[in-house]
Structure formats: structure tokens, C-alpha cells
Coordinates of C-alpha atoms in Angstrom, one line a residue:
Chain I
M1 CA -19.3 -18.0 25.2
T2 CA -21.2 -19.0 28.0
P3 CA -20.3 -17.5 31.6
A4 CA -19.7 -20.8 32.7
D5 CA -16.5 -21.2 30.9
G6 CA -14.5 -19.2 33.1
L7 CA -13.0 -16.5 31.2
G8 CA -14.4 -14.0 32.9
T9 CA -17.7 -11.6 32.6
R10 CA -17.9 -9.2 29.8
P11 CA -18.2 -5.4 31.0
W12 CA -20.8 -4.8 28.5
P13 CA -24.0 -6.6 27.0
V14 CA -22.4 -6.5 23.5
G15 CA -18.7 -7.3 22.5
P16 CA -16.5 -4.5 21.7
R17 CA -16.8 -6.7 18.0
A18 CA -20.2 -5.8 17.7
I19 CA -19.7 -2.4 18.5
V20 CA -17.2 -2.1 15.5
F21 CA -19.8 -3.4 13.4
L22 CA -22.5 -1.1 14.5
L23 CA -20.5 1.7 14.2
L24 CA -19.2 0.4 10.6
L25 CA -22.8 0.5 9.7
A26 CA -23.4 3.7 11.2
A27 CA -20.5 5.2 9.4
G28 CA -21.5 3.8 5.9
S29 CA -25.1 5.1 6.5
W30 CA -23.9 8.4 7.6
G31 CA -21.9 8.5 3.8
V32 CA -24.6 7.6 2.1
V33 CA -26.8 10.2 3.5
Y34 CA -24.4 13.0 3.6
L35 CA -23.3 12.8 0.2
E36 CA -27.1 12.8 -0.6
L37 CA -26.3 9.7 -2.9
D38 CA -29.1 8.6 -5.6
P39 CA -29.0 5.2 -7.0
A40 CA -30.0 6.4 -10.2
D41 CA -27.1 8.4 -10.7
L42 CA -25.5 4.9 -11.1
L43 CA -27.0 4.6 -14.5
P44 CA -25.1 6.5 -17.2
G45 CA -26.8 9.8 -18.7
A46 CA -28.1 10.4 -22.1
G47 CA -24.4 11.2 -23.3
G48 CA -22.7 8.8 -21.0
V49 CA -24.5 5.7 -22.6
A50 CA -23.4 6.0 -26.0
T51 CA -19.8 6.6 -24.8
T52 CA -19.9 3.6 -22.8
K53 CA -21.5 1.7 -25.3
R54 CA -18.5 2.7 -27.9
F55 CA -15.9 2.0 -25.2
F56 CA -17.2 -1.4 -24.0
A57 CA -17.6 -2.5 -27.6
R58 CA -13.9 -2.6 -28.0
A59 CA -13.2 -4.7 -25.0
L60 CA -12.3 -7.9 -26.8
S61 CA -11.2 -6.1 -29.5
P62 CA -8.0 -4.1 -28.7
A63 CA -6.4 -1.9 -31.5
W64 CA -3.2 -3.5 -32.8
V65 CA -2.4 -0.4 -35.2
T66 CA -2.5 3.2 -34.3
E67 CA -6.4 4.3 -34.5
A68 CA -5.4 7.9 -34.9
R69 CA -5.6 9.4 -38.4
F70 CA -2.9 11.8 -38.0
V71 CA -0.1 10.6 -36.4
P72 CA 3.5 12.3 -36.2
V73 CA 6.1 10.8 -38.8
D74 CA 8.4 9.5 -36.2
S75 CA 6.4 7.9 -33.8
P76 CA 6.4 4.1 -33.3
P77 CA 4.1 1.4 -34.4
L78 CA 1.2 1.2 -31.4
L79 CA 2.5 -1.7 -29.8
I80 CA 6.0 -0.9 -29.9
G81 CA 4.7 2.3 -27.8
A82 CA 2.7 0.7 -25.7
L83 CA 5.6 -1.6 -24.6
E84 CA 8.0 1.5 -24.4
A85 CA 5.4 3.1 -21.7
A86 CA 5.5 0.1 -20.1
W87 CA 9.1 0.2 -19.6
Q88 CA 8.8 3.9 -18.7
T89 CA 6.3 3.0 -16.0
L90 CA 8.7 0.1 -15.0
R91 CA 11.7 2.6 -15.0
F92 CA 10.1 5.4 -12.9
A93 CA 8.7 2.6 -10.5
A94 CA 12.0 0.9 -10.2
A95 CA 14.0 4.1 -9.3
A96 CA 11.2 5.0 -6.9
V97 CA 11.6 1.9 -5.1
A98 CA 15.1 1.9 -5.1
L99 CA 15.2 5.4 -3.3
S100 CA 12.3 4.7 -0.8
L101 CA 14.3 1.7 0.0
V102 CA 17.1 4.3 1.2
I103 CA 14.6 6.1 3.2
G104 CA 12.9 3.4 4.5
I105 CA 15.9 1.9 6.2
A106 CA 17.2 5.1 6.8
L107 CA 13.8 5.9 9.1
G108 CA 12.8 2.6 9.8
V109 CA 16.2 1.8 12.2
P110 CA 15.8 4.5 14.4
A111 CA 12.2 4.1 14.7
S112 CA 12.5 0.9 16.0
T113 CA 13.0 0.0 19.7
A114 CA 14.5 -3.4 19.5
V115 CA 18.4 -1.7 18.7
W116 CA 18.3 -0.6 22.3
A117 CA 18.6 -3.4 25.1
P118 CA 17.4 -2.1 28.8
D119 CA 20.5 -1.2 30.2
P120 CA 23.0 -4.0 31.9
E121 CA 22.5 -4.6 35.9
G122 CA 24.6 -2.1 37.5
S123 CA 25.0 1.5 37.2
P124 CA 25.6 3.1 33.7
S125 CA 27.6 6.0 32.8
I126 CA 25.8 9.3 33.0
A127 CA 26.5 9.8 29.4
R128 CA 24.7 6.4 28.8
R129 CA 21.9 7.5 31.2
F130 CA 21.5 10.9 29.4
A131 CA 21.4 9.1 26.0
R132 CA 18.5 6.7 27.2
R133 CA 16.4 8.7 28.8
S134 CA 16.5 11.9 26.4
L135 CA 18.5 11.3 23.3
L136 CA 17.0 8.0 22.6
P137 CA 13.1 9.1 23.1
A138 CA 13.5 12.4 21.5
L139 CA 15.0 10.8 18.2
Y140 CA 12.1 8.1 18.0
L141 CA 9.7 10.9 18.4
V142 CA 11.3 13.3 15.4
T143 CA 11.8 9.8 13.2
R144 CA 8.2 9.1 13.8
T145 CA 6.7 12.6 13.0
I146 CA 8.7 12.4 9.9
I147 CA 7.9 8.8 8.9
G148 CA 3.7 10.1 9.8
F149 CA 4.1 13.2 7.8
L150 CA 6.0 11.5 4.7
R151 CA 3.2 8.7 4.8
S152 CA 0.1 11.0 5.0
I153 CA 0.6 13.0 1.9
H154 CA -0.3 10.8 -1.5
E155 CA 2.1 10.4 -4.1
L156 CA -0.1 12.2 -6.5
L157 CA -0.3 15.3 -4.2
W158 CA 3.5 15.3 -3.6
A159 CA 3.9 15.0 -7.3
V160 CA 1.4 17.8 -8.1
L161 CA 3.4 19.9 -5.3
F162 CA 6.8 19.4 -6.9
L163 CA 5.2 19.8 -10.8
V164 CA 4.5 23.4 -9.2
A165 CA 7.7 23.9 -7.8
F166 CA 9.9 22.4 -10.4
G167 CA 7.9 21.9 -13.4
L168 CA 7.6 18.5 -15.7
N169 CA 10.9 16.7 -15.0
D170 CA 11.5 13.1 -14.8
L171 CA 12.6 13.0 -11.1
T172 CA 9.9 14.9 -10.0
A173 CA 7.6 11.6 -10.5
V174 CA 10.4 9.4 -8.6
V175 CA 10.6 11.9 -5.7
A176 CA 6.8 12.2 -5.7
I177 CA 6.8 8.3 -5.4
A178 CA 9.7 7.6 -3.1
L179 CA 8.9 10.0 -0.5
P180 CA 5.5 8.7 0.6
Y181 CA 6.7 5.1 -0.1
G182 CA 9.9 5.8 2.0
G183 CA 7.5 6.4 4.8
V184 CA 5.5 3.1 4.8
L185 CA 8.5 1.1 4.1
A186 CA 9.8 2.6 7.4
K187 CA 6.8 2.2 9.6
I188 CA 6.9 -1.5 8.1
F189 CA 10.5 -1.9 8.5
S190 CA 10.7 -0.7 12.2
E191 CA 7.7 -2.9 12.8
M192 CA 9.4 -6.0 11.3
I193 CA 12.7 -5.5 13.2
D194 CA 10.5 -5.3 16.7
E195 CA 8.6 -8.3 15.9
A196 CA 11.1 -10.5 14.6
P197 CA 12.8 -13.1 17.0
R198 CA 15.1 -11.4 19.7
D199 CA 17.2 -14.7 20.6
S200 CA 20.2 -14.1 18.5
A201 CA 20.3 -10.7 19.4
E202 CA 20.4 -11.4 22.9
T203 CA 22.9 -14.0 22.6
L204 CA 25.3 -11.5 20.7
R205 CA 24.1 -8.9 23.5
E206 CA 25.5 -11.0 26.3
A207 CA 28.5 -11.7 24.4
G208 CA 29.1 -7.8 24.8
A209 CA 28.2 -6.9 21.2
R210 CA 27.4 -3.0 20.5
P211 CA 23.9 -1.9 19.4
L212 CA 25.2 -1.6 15.9
Q213 CA 26.9 -5.1 16.0
V214 CA 23.4 -6.6 17.2
L215 CA 21.5 -4.5 14.8
L216 CA 23.9 -5.8 12.2
F217 CA 24.5 -9.1 12.6
A218 CA 21.3 -10.2 14.7
L219 CA 18.1 -8.0 13.9
L220 CA 18.3 -7.0 10.4
P221 CA 19.2 -10.5 9.4
R222 CA 16.2 -12.0 11.4
A223 CA 13.8 -9.3 9.8
L224 CA 15.3 -9.6 6.3
P225 CA 12.6 -12.0 4.8
D226 CA 9.8 -10.1 5.4
M227 CA 11.4 -6.7 4.7
T228 CA 12.2 -7.9 1.1
G229 CA 8.8 -9.6 0.8
Y230 CA 7.4 -6.1 1.6
A231 CA 9.6 -4.4 -0.7
F232 CA 8.5 -6.7 -3.5
Y233 CA 4.8 -5.9 -2.8
R234 CA 5.8 -2.1 -2.5
M235 CA 7.1 -2.4 -5.8
E236 CA 3.8 -3.8 -7.3
C237 CA 1.9 -0.7 -5.8
A238 CA 4.6 1.4 -7.2
L239 CA 3.9 0.0 -10.7
R240 CA 0.6 1.2 -10.4
A241 CA 1.3 4.7 -9.3
S242 CA 3.9 5.3 -11.8
A243 CA 1.2 4.4 -14.5
V244 CA -1.3 7.0 -12.6
L245 CA 1.3 9.7 -12.9
G246 CA 1.0 9.5 -16.5
F247 CA -2.1 11.3 -15.9
F248 CA 0.1 14.2 -14.9
G249 CA 2.2 14.3 -18.0
F250 CA 4.7 11.3 -17.5
P251 CA 5.5 9.0 -20.2
T252 CA 4.1 6.4 -18.7
L253 CA 1.0 4.4 -19.4
G254 CA -1.5 6.4 -17.9
L255 CA -0.8 9.3 -20.4
F256 CA -1.5 7.0 -23.5
I257 CA -4.5 5.8 -21.7
R258 CA -5.6 9.4 -21.1
Q259 CA -4.4 10.6 -24.9
S260 CA -6.0 8.1 -26.8
F261 CA -9.2 8.2 -24.4
S262 CA -10.1 12.1 -25.0
A263 CA -9.1 11.3 -28.8
T264 CA -11.8 8.6 -28.6
N265 CA -9.9 5.8 -29.9
Y266 CA -11.0 3.4 -27.2
G267 CA -9.5 0.2 -29.1
E268 CA -6.0 2.0 -28.0
V269 CA -7.3 3.0 -24.7
W270 CA -8.0 -1.1 -24.3
T271 CA -4.3 -1.9 -25.3
Y272 CA -3.0 0.6 -23.0
L273 CA -5.3 -1.0 -20.2
Y274 CA -4.3 -4.4 -21.3
T275 CA -0.7 -3.4 -21.3
L276 CA -0.8 -2.3 -17.7
A277 CA -2.9 -5.1 -16.4
L278 CA -0.2 -7.4 -17.8
L279 CA 2.5 -5.7 -16.1
V280 CA 0.8 -5.2 -13.2
I281 CA -0.1 -9.1 -13.2
L282 CA 3.0 -10.6 -14.1
F283 CA 4.7 -8.5 -11.2
D284 CA 2.2 -10.0 -8.9
A285 CA 2.7 -13.4 -9.8
W286 CA 6.5 -12.9 -9.3
S287 CA 6.2 -11.3 -5.9
G288 CA 3.5 -13.6 -4.9
A289 CA 6.1 -16.5 -5.8
V290 CA 9.1 -14.9 -3.7
R291 CA 7.0 -13.8 -0.7
R292 CA 6.1 -17.6 -0.4
R293 CA 9.2 -18.6 -0.5
L294 CA 10.4 -16.3 2.1
T295 CA 8.0 -17.0 4.5
S296 CA 7.7 -20.4 4.5
Chain Y
M1 CA 43.0 -24.5 40.1
E2 CA 41.5 -27.0 37.6
R3 CA 39.3 -24.4 35.8
C4 CA 41.8 -22.0 34.2
C5 CA 44.0 -24.8 33.0
S6 CA 42.7 -24.7 29.7
T7 CA 46.0 -23.8 27.6
Q8 CA 46.2 -21.6 24.6
A9 CA 46.0 -24.6 22.4
D10 CA 42.7 -25.9 23.5
I11 CA 41.0 -22.5 23.1
L12 CA 42.7 -22.3 19.3
S13 CA 41.4 -25.6 18.4
A14 CA 38.3 -25.4 20.1
Q15 CA 37.7 -22.0 17.8
T16 CA 38.6 -24.1 14.7
R17 CA 36.4 -26.6 15.6
S18 CA 33.3 -23.8 15.9
R19 CA 34.5 -22.2 12.5
Q20 CA 34.2 -25.7 11.1
Q21 CA 30.9 -26.3 12.4
I22 CA 29.6 -22.8 11.0
R23 CA 30.9 -23.4 7.5
I24 CA 29.7 -26.9 7.6
L25 CA 25.9 -25.2 8.6
H26 CA 26.4 -22.6 6.1
A27 CA 26.8 -25.1 3.4
R28 CA 23.9 -27.0 4.3
R29 CA 21.8 -24.0 4.5
P30 CA 18.7 -24.3 2.3
R31 CA 19.0 -22.6 -1.1
D32 CA 16.3 -21.6 -3.0
W33 CA 17.8 -20.8 -7.1
F34 CA 14.4 -19.1 -7.7
L35 CA 14.5 -17.0 -4.9
R36 CA 18.1 -16.2 -5.2
T37 CA 17.9 -15.3 -9.0
S38 CA 14.7 -13.5 -8.3
L39 CA 16.5 -11.4 -5.7
I40 CA 19.5 -10.9 -7.8
A41 CA 17.3 -9.8 -10.5
F42 CA 15.1 -7.4 -8.3
A43 CA 18.3 -5.8 -7.1
G44 CA 19.8 -5.3 -10.6
L45 CA 16.1 -3.8 -11.7
L46 CA 16.5 -1.3 -9.0
C47 CA 20.3 -0.3 -9.3
A48 CA 19.7 0.1 -13.2
A49 CA 17.0 2.3 -12.7
I50 CA 18.8 4.6 -10.6
W51 CA 22.2 4.4 -12.5
I52 CA 21.3 4.1 -15.9
G53 CA 17.5 5.1 -15.8
D54 CA 18.4 8.7 -17.0
F55 CA 17.5 10.7 -14.1
E56 CA 18.7 14.2 -13.6
W57 CA 20.0 13.8 -10.3
K58 CA 22.0 17.0 -9.6
F59 CA 20.4 19.6 -7.4
S60 CA 21.3 22.4 -10.1
E61 CA 20.7 26.1 -9.5
Q62 CA 17.8 26.6 -11.6
R63 CA 16.1 24.2 -9.0
G64 CA 17.3 26.2 -6.3
R65 CA 15.9 29.0 -7.8
N66 CA 12.4 27.5 -8.4
L67 CA 12.4 26.0 -4.7
A68 CA 12.9 29.6 -3.5
R69 CA 10.1 30.7 -5.8
F70 CA 7.8 28.1 -4.6
A71 CA 8.6 28.4 -0.6
E72 CA 7.7 32.4 -1.2
E73 CA 4.3 31.4 -3.4
M74 CA 3.4 29.2 -0.4
R75 CA 3.2 31.9 1.9
P76 CA -0.7 32.7 2.4
F77 CA -1.7 35.3 0.1
P78 CA -2.5 37.8 2.4
L79 CA 1.4 37.7 3.7
Q80 CA 3.2 37.2 0.4
H81 CA 6.0 39.8 0.6
E82 CA 5.1 40.9 3.8
P83 CA 6.5 39.9 7.3
W84 CA 5.2 37.0 9.2
S85 CA 1.9 37.1 11.1
T86 CA 0.5 34.0 12.8
D87 CA -2.6 35.8 13.3
V88 CA -3.1 36.8 9.9
A89 CA -2.2 33.3 8.6
F90 CA -4.7 31.9 11.2
R91 CA -7.5 34.0 10.1
W92 CA -6.6 33.2 6.6
S93 CA -6.9 29.5 6.9
A94 CA -9.9 29.7 9.2
Q95 CA -11.7 31.4 6.2
L96 CA -10.7 28.9 4.0
L97 CA -11.8 26.0 5.9
D98 CA -15.3 27.8 6.4
D99 CA -15.8 28.5 2.8
K100 CA -14.8 25.2 1.2
G101 CA -12.4 23.1 3.4
A102 CA -14.5 21.6 6.1
A103 CA -17.2 20.7 3.5
A104 CA -14.5 19.3 1.1
A105 CA -13.0 17.0 4.1
A106 CA -16.5 15.8 5.0
K107 CA -17.3 14.6 1.6
T108 CA -13.9 13.0 1.1
L109 CA -14.4 11.4 4.1
A110 CA -17.8 10.2 3.3
I111 CA -16.6 8.7 0.2
S112 CA -14.0 6.8 1.5
L113 CA -16.8 5.2 4.2
V114 CA -19.1 4.4 1.5
A115 CA -16.5 3.1 -0.4
I116 CA -14.7 0.7 1.7
S117 CA -19.0 -0.5 3.0
I118 CA -19.4 -1.5 -0.6
A119 CA -16.1 -3.0 -1.1
G120 CA -16.4 -4.9 2.4
S121 CA -19.5 -6.7 1.8
I122 CA -18.9 -7.8 -1.5
A123 CA -15.0 -8.7 -1.1
L124 CA -16.1 -10.7 2.3
V125 CA -18.9 -13.2 0.2
L126 CA -16.3 -13.3 -2.7
S127 CA -13.5 -14.2 -0.9
F128 CA -15.3 -17.9 -0.2
P129 CA -15.7 -18.9 -4.0
A130 CA -11.9 -17.6 -4.2
A131 CA -10.6 -19.9 -1.7
R132 CA -9.4 -23.0 -2.9
T133 CA -10.3 -24.7 0.3
F134 CA -13.6 -24.0 -0.4
A135 CA -14.5 -24.0 -3.9
R136 CA -14.7 -27.8 -4.6
P137 CA -17.5 -30.2 -3.9
D138 CA -15.9 -31.7 -1.1
A139 CA -15.0 -29.1 0.9
W140 CA -13.5 -30.0 4.2
S141 CA -14.9 -33.8 4.2
R142 CA -11.8 -36.2 4.6
S143 CA -14.0 -39.2 3.6
S144 CA -15.1 -37.5 0.3
P145 CA -17.5 -39.6 -1.6
A146 CA -16.6 -39.9 -5.5
S147 CA -18.4 -36.3 -6.8
R148 CA -19.6 -36.1 -10.3
P149 CA -17.1 -34.5 -12.6
S150 CA -20.1 -31.9 -13.5
N151 CA -20.1 -30.8 -9.9
R152 CA -16.4 -30.6 -9.8
I153 CA -16.0 -28.8 -12.9
A154 CA -18.6 -26.0 -11.9
W155 CA -16.7 -25.1 -8.6
T156 CA -13.3 -25.4 -10.3
S157 CA -14.7 -22.6 -13.1
L158 CA -16.6 -21.1 -10.1
Y159 CA -13.1 -20.8 -8.2
L160 CA -11.2 -19.7 -11.3
S161 CA -13.6 -17.4 -12.5
T162 CA -13.8 -15.4 -9.3
R163 CA -10.1 -15.4 -9.1
A164 CA -9.4 -14.0 -12.4
A165 CA -12.3 -11.2 -11.5
L166 CA -10.2 -10.3 -8.5
I167 CA -6.9 -10.0 -10.1
A168 CA -8.4 -7.7 -12.8
L169 CA -9.9 -5.7 -10.5
R170 CA -6.9 -5.5 -8.6
A171 CA -4.8 -4.6 -11.3
M172 CA -6.1 -1.5 -12.4
P173 CA -5.4 1.6 -10.1
E174 CA -8.5 3.5 -8.4
Y175 CA -7.4 6.4 -10.7
V176 CA -8.2 4.7 -13.6
W177 CA -11.0 3.4 -13.1
A178 CA -12.5 6.4 -12.0
F179 CA -11.1 8.0 -14.9
L180 CA -13.0 5.5 -17.4
L181 CA -16.2 6.0 -15.0
L182 CA -16.2 9.7 -15.3
A183 CA -16.7 9.5 -18.6
A184 CA -19.6 7.1 -18.2
L185 CA -21.5 8.8 -14.9
G186 CA -20.3 12.2 -15.3
P187 CA -19.1 13.8 -12.0
T188 CA -21.1 12.3 -9.3
P189 CA -19.5 11.0 -6.1
W190 CA -20.4 7.4 -7.2
V191 CA -17.5 7.8 -9.7
A192 CA -15.0 8.0 -6.7
I193 CA -17.0 5.4 -4.5
L194 CA -17.0 3.0 -7.3
A195 CA -13.8 3.3 -8.6
L196 CA -12.3 3.0 -5.2
A197 CA -14.7 0.1 -4.1
L198 CA -13.9 -2.0 -7.7
H199 CA -9.9 -1.9 -6.4
N200 CA -10.7 -2.8 -3.1
I201 CA -13.2 -5.8 -3.5
G202 CA -9.9 -7.1 -5.8
T203 CA -7.5 -6.4 -2.8
L204 CA -9.9 -7.4 0.2
G205 CA -11.3 -10.3 -2.0
R206 CA -8.0 -12.1 -2.3
L207 CA -6.5 -11.3 1.6
G208 CA -10.0 -12.6 2.7
A209 CA -9.5 -15.7 0.3
E210 CA -6.0 -16.5 1.7
T211 CA -7.4 -16.1 5.3
V212 CA -10.1 -18.9 4.5
E213 CA -7.3 -20.9 2.8
N214 CA -5.0 -20.6 5.7
A215 CA -7.6 -21.4 8.5
E216 CA -7.1 -24.1 10.6
P217 CA -9.1 -27.2 8.9
R218 CA -8.9 -29.4 11.4
V219 CA -12.0 -28.0 13.0
F220 CA -13.9 -28.4 9.7
E221 CA -13.1 -31.7 9.2
T222 CA -14.4 -32.5 12.6
L223 CA -17.6 -30.5 11.8
R224 CA -17.6 -32.6 8.2
A225 CA -17.3 -35.4 9.9
V226 CA -20.3 -35.5 12.5
G227 CA -22.3 -34.4 9.8
A228 CA -22.4 -30.7 9.3
D229 CA -23.0 -29.5 5.7
R230 CA -20.8 -26.6 4.0
T231 CA -23.4 -23.6 5.2
Q232 CA -23.0 -25.0 8.9
V233 CA -19.1 -25.2 8.7
V234 CA -18.6 -21.7 7.1
A235 CA -21.3 -20.3 9.8
F236 CA -20.0 -21.9 12.9
G237 CA -16.5 -23.1 12.1
L238 CA -14.9 -20.6 9.7
W239 CA -16.8 -17.6 10.1
P240 CA -15.5 -16.7 13.8
Q241 CA -12.4 -17.4 12.4
L242 CA -12.4 -15.2 9.4
L243 CA -14.2 -12.0 10.4
P244 CA -11.7 -10.4 13.2
R245 CA -8.9 -11.2 10.5
F246 CA -10.8 -9.4 7.7
L247 CA -11.9 -6.9 10.1
L248 CA -8.0 -6.0 10.3
F249 CA -7.7 -5.9 6.5
Y250 CA -10.6 -3.9 6.0
F251 CA -9.5 -1.2 8.1
Y252 CA -6.0 -1.4 6.8
R253 CA -7.8 -0.7 3.2
W254 CA -10.0 2.1 4.5
E255 CA -6.5 4.2 5.3
T256 CA -6.0 3.7 2.0
C257 CA -9.2 4.8 0.8
V258 CA -8.9 7.8 2.6
R259 CA -5.9 8.7 0.8
E260 CA -7.7 8.1 -2.5
A261 CA -11.0 9.6 -2.2
T262 CA -8.8 13.1 -1.6
V263 CA -6.8 12.4 -4.9
L264 CA -9.7 11.3 -6.9
G265 CA -11.1 14.7 -6.5
M266 CA -8.7 16.0 -8.8
L267 CA -10.5 14.2 -11.7
G268 CA -13.5 17.1 -10.9
I269 CA -15.4 15.0 -8.0
A270 CA -16.4 17.2 -5.2
S271 CA -13.6 15.9 -2.8
L272 CA -10.6 17.6 -1.4
G273 CA -8.7 17.2 -4.6
F274 CA -11.2 19.0 -6.3
W275 CA -10.0 22.1 -4.6
I276 CA -6.4 21.1 -4.7
D277 CA -6.6 20.8 -8.7
D278 CA -8.4 24.0 -8.7
A279 CA -5.9 25.7 -6.9
R280 CA -3.0 24.3 -9.1
A281 CA -5.0 25.4 -12.3
R282 CA -5.4 28.7 -10.8
G283 CA -1.8 29.1 -9.8
H284 CA -2.5 29.5 -6.3
T285 CA 0.6 27.7 -4.8
D286 CA -0.7 28.8 -0.9
E287 CA -4.0 27.3 -1.0
L288 CA -2.6 24.5 -2.9
V289 CA -0.5 23.9 -0.1
F290 CA -3.0 24.4 2.3
W291 CA -5.5 22.0 0.7
V292 CA -2.3 19.4 0.8
L293 CA -1.9 19.7 4.5
L294 CA -5.6 19.5 5.2
G295 CA -5.6 16.2 3.1
S296 CA -2.6 15.2 5.5
A297 CA -4.5 15.9 8.8
I298 CA -7.5 14.4 7.6
V299 CA -5.5 10.9 6.5
L300 CA -3.6 11.2 10.0
V301 CA -7.2 11.5 11.8
G302 CA -8.2 8.6 9.5
D303 CA -5.0 6.6 10.3
A304 CA -5.6 7.1 14.3
T305 CA -9.4 5.9 13.9
S306 CA -8.1 2.8 12.1
A307 CA -5.5 2.0 14.7
L308 CA -8.3 2.4 17.3
A309 CA -10.7 0.3 15.7
R310 CA -7.8 -2.5 15.1
W311 CA -6.8 -2.1 18.7
A312 CA -10.4 -3.0 19.8
V313 CA -10.9 -5.8 17.0
R314 CA -7.6 -7.5 18.6
R315 CA -9.1 -7.1 22.2
A316 CA -12.2 -8.6 21.4

């Protein structure tokens, strides 16, 4: 950018973007120094090499039948078991997303500002003025705080808290995913409602519609395609989260990955890993197609 | 008095007409069967999971007792079965922070920063071969001379293999990557860094590739037409468009990296999660809750920093 192009002069010799880049470099370097990272540690140790070799040797030959020598009598064949685990992963994720959508809409609407139009000309009633000056900002602040809190705790940490409080229970996993996801959905939904075109909202408002009517018939319909697309994306993330919760004892894919890995049945590990990858990739493809059509 | 003379009948007929128009517009709305089926299937899946998913939704008496016990146990240890004292609670927290908390928090941040630096640099490079508009012999040139088939095959296979690698990297959650890496590398911070980096290369690479594909092609076509080669187009046309968008994604992903870096410690790597798992294993609910809240504070600080940085990038 030359000074002659008339876009004004820069206050600093380097632009904000250059500063951001320098800071990024500094932050990364600080991390390396603070953690005393040694590139030599990137090579597996003596025990690690053997494990790694045996593990990767099975990458292209995943197990088709159970590798464990002793299995309980009533356990299903490996592939059926993998499918069953995939179904469990899907079940937890879907229930969690359903619950988080409820939370997301319940908190996302009061956290958006588009619903509340500025007062019409003239003197509004005292009740209305009170609502606008104190109730609405308070409501906004409270919902934003709840959203921030829900979002700031990772689903696995919610799971650990609930495990300690309620023990291993299917609902634990669902609520653990649903709380932070509800927070994220609320934040994104409120932004989407605020950023959606306001044309129909203003038309309705001029025709005398109340805020609730404006919300239901103008703002939400405008934001709905984006919101639906985002819900699909969150389901994709929930599948991964649900699989990982298996590491904490829930009957999803993570449980079987951990069990087979610690029993050194690496072929089985790959079977479960491929099942997980397939599940996520299939949903990814589906949700990608849906989002492309929603936004076009 | 001309204006007020529209009769009741006039108004009614006007209403009917506009209703008809709405009906016609409604009938003519674009309909997409794939989209419609997908949405019904998705909604059905969610409802089925709730209604027939076999979850125990009732808040039983047992759950109430569990919650009460948990609420008592999460009080700081010196205050259990004692009246509340902010002073004691504060000293207890300061002690924990001083002993382990501050160092663990700094390590968590450091891990996330190194991980996102690695992921960002690699993903930035990979977004080019993963973009359909770039990975072809005649990128952006409108009057393309017939390219050799070998050339075309080379570019296509480069494109497909990069895409496949990005998809595979993304499909595996960070936690699974870390679990597998831990067995190979032992408990070093590298495990968390590599796990975060691998997953985020997948995400950032895809986002970067989409940015390249969605970039306004006319500039590049013009540059090509006046004789610029691929490198020059990238350096002078694409780079300035790509960079700000990419930085935004970078900071968004960094926010998740901070969250995940906390959690990955539970596998035995020295981040905050290590102490979370430690407190859980020893049954110290008070410490567990304290670490989780500390993690929450770190995340909030990270989110605020990221929001500030994104604002700076947007302003630039």
C-alpha cells in the first residue's frame, strides 16, 4: 500500500497484521523454551519402537475376527461388536445434540440483540423503559455468563465431574456433551440471529408485530439455514466426543480401542479405528452436502 | 373524501388476492429433495435418540443424594463439615495454585501454542495442493494449452492424496491420537503437541483449501493472462486474500487447542489435566473442582486473547 493511494497513513511503521505475526512467532518460541522441548524425544524410546512397529504392522491388516484368546461366551463376533459400538457412539452423540439444541435455542435467543428493536418515536411507557434500560441488559448479561461458563469447560471435564457425582451412567455422557455443546450452539445461534438480514423483521415491526412475533416469523426463519448447517457440524464433533468418552468407560468406540490396545490386540485396534474413521467421514460427507445446499 | 372510500368488499378482495399470491409463491419455492430428506432423517435421529435411546432421564432420589454428597465434597478440604470461611478457602486455593496450578496452567498454554504453530504452518502449505483450483496443470489460466496427460495425473493424484490425508487426520479425535502416541513416545509434552497438531492440520488444511477455492478467481486469471506463473499468482494474488481468513481460522482453532491441551493431560502428560486425573484417582473432589475451574479460567483468558487477535486481524 503506497501513501499515495489516499487511504490514510499508518499510525505505526508495521501494520497490526505484522504485529500479530511477530506475536505468534514469539508465543510459539516461548512454548518451545518453556516446555524444554527436545526434538530427540520425538523418536520412540527402546520399548516404544517395538510397540510402534507391531502396531503399525497391522495398519493394513485389521482384524476380521476377535484376536483375544479368551473371550466371554456371549460376546458377539468382532465386526458385529464394532458396529454395535458405532451405534452406541451415534446414540450418545444424537441424544447429546438433541439436548444441546434445546439449551442452545433457550439461551441463544435471549443472548441475541436483534429481537429488541429500538423504541418507537415518542415517549415509551415507564414499564417499557424499565424493561429496556435494566431488565434486558441484565438478561443479556446473565445468559452470556451462563453460555461462557458452559462453553469454557470441556466435555470430558464435565464427564469427569458427573462421573464423580453420579457414577457411570449413560445419561452422564449425554449431559456431559450436551452442556458445553449447548453453550457453543447458544453463542453461535445468537450471532447468527443477529447477523441474519433484518428486512423482514423491520417490515413486521412496522406492521405492529410484537418482539415474539418478529422473532418467530422474521428473525428465526432468516437464520434457520445457517443454524441447521451448524447443528449438523456440531453432530460431527459430537460423534468424536462420544467416541472419546468410551475411554472413560462408556460403551462407545473409545472403550474398545482402549481395551484392545492394552491387550496388545493391535489388529482389533485398527478395526475399531477404521470403524470410527468411517463413521465420522460418512457423517462429514453427509453434513458437508447438506451445508452446501443450505448456503447456496 | 376520496381516500377513505374503499369498501369492505374491496379490502376483502385485496386480501384474497395477496393470499393467492402467497400461495403461488409458496408453491414455486425451490425444493430440494435431498435436503428435505436429510433434515427429516436428522430430526428423526435426534428424536429417536431421546425417546427410544434408553436413557434414564428421571431425577431419582439416588441422584439427589449423590448430588448432595458431591456438593459437600467439593468444599475445600479444610472447610468440610465446617462453616464457610472465604479467607480459608482463598488460602487453600492460593496454596494449590502455588504448588502445582500455575506451572500446570503455563504448560497447558505452552502446549497449545506450540501445537497450533506447527499445525498452522503445515496446514497453510497443504491448503494449496488440497484446493481444486490450484492443484491442476493450468491453474487459473483461461487459455490453457493442452496439458500433457502425465502432468494432469500428477496434479490430480497430489490433490486427491492431500485431501485424503486431511480427512483421515481430521477424523481421529485428538484424544485418540494422544492415546496412540503415548504408547510410542512415553509421557513427554510432544504427545499432546503432536496429537493436537495432527488433528488441527486436518481441520485448518480443509478450511485453508476452501478459502483458496472460494477466492475471487478473476484477479488470478488476469495475472495469468499477463504472463504471471503459478508462484507469482500465489505470492501477489492469492496470499493477501488467504492470509487474513487463515489467521481467523488459526485463532478459532487455537481456542479449541487450549481446551484440548487441558484434557490431554489426563493421559499422564504434564498439563492441567494431569492434576485433574490425579485428584479424581485420589478421590479429592475439592481439588478436582478447583482444577476444572482453573481450566475454565484459562479457556476464558484464551478466548478473550483470541477475540482480541481476531479483531486486530479484521481491522488490518
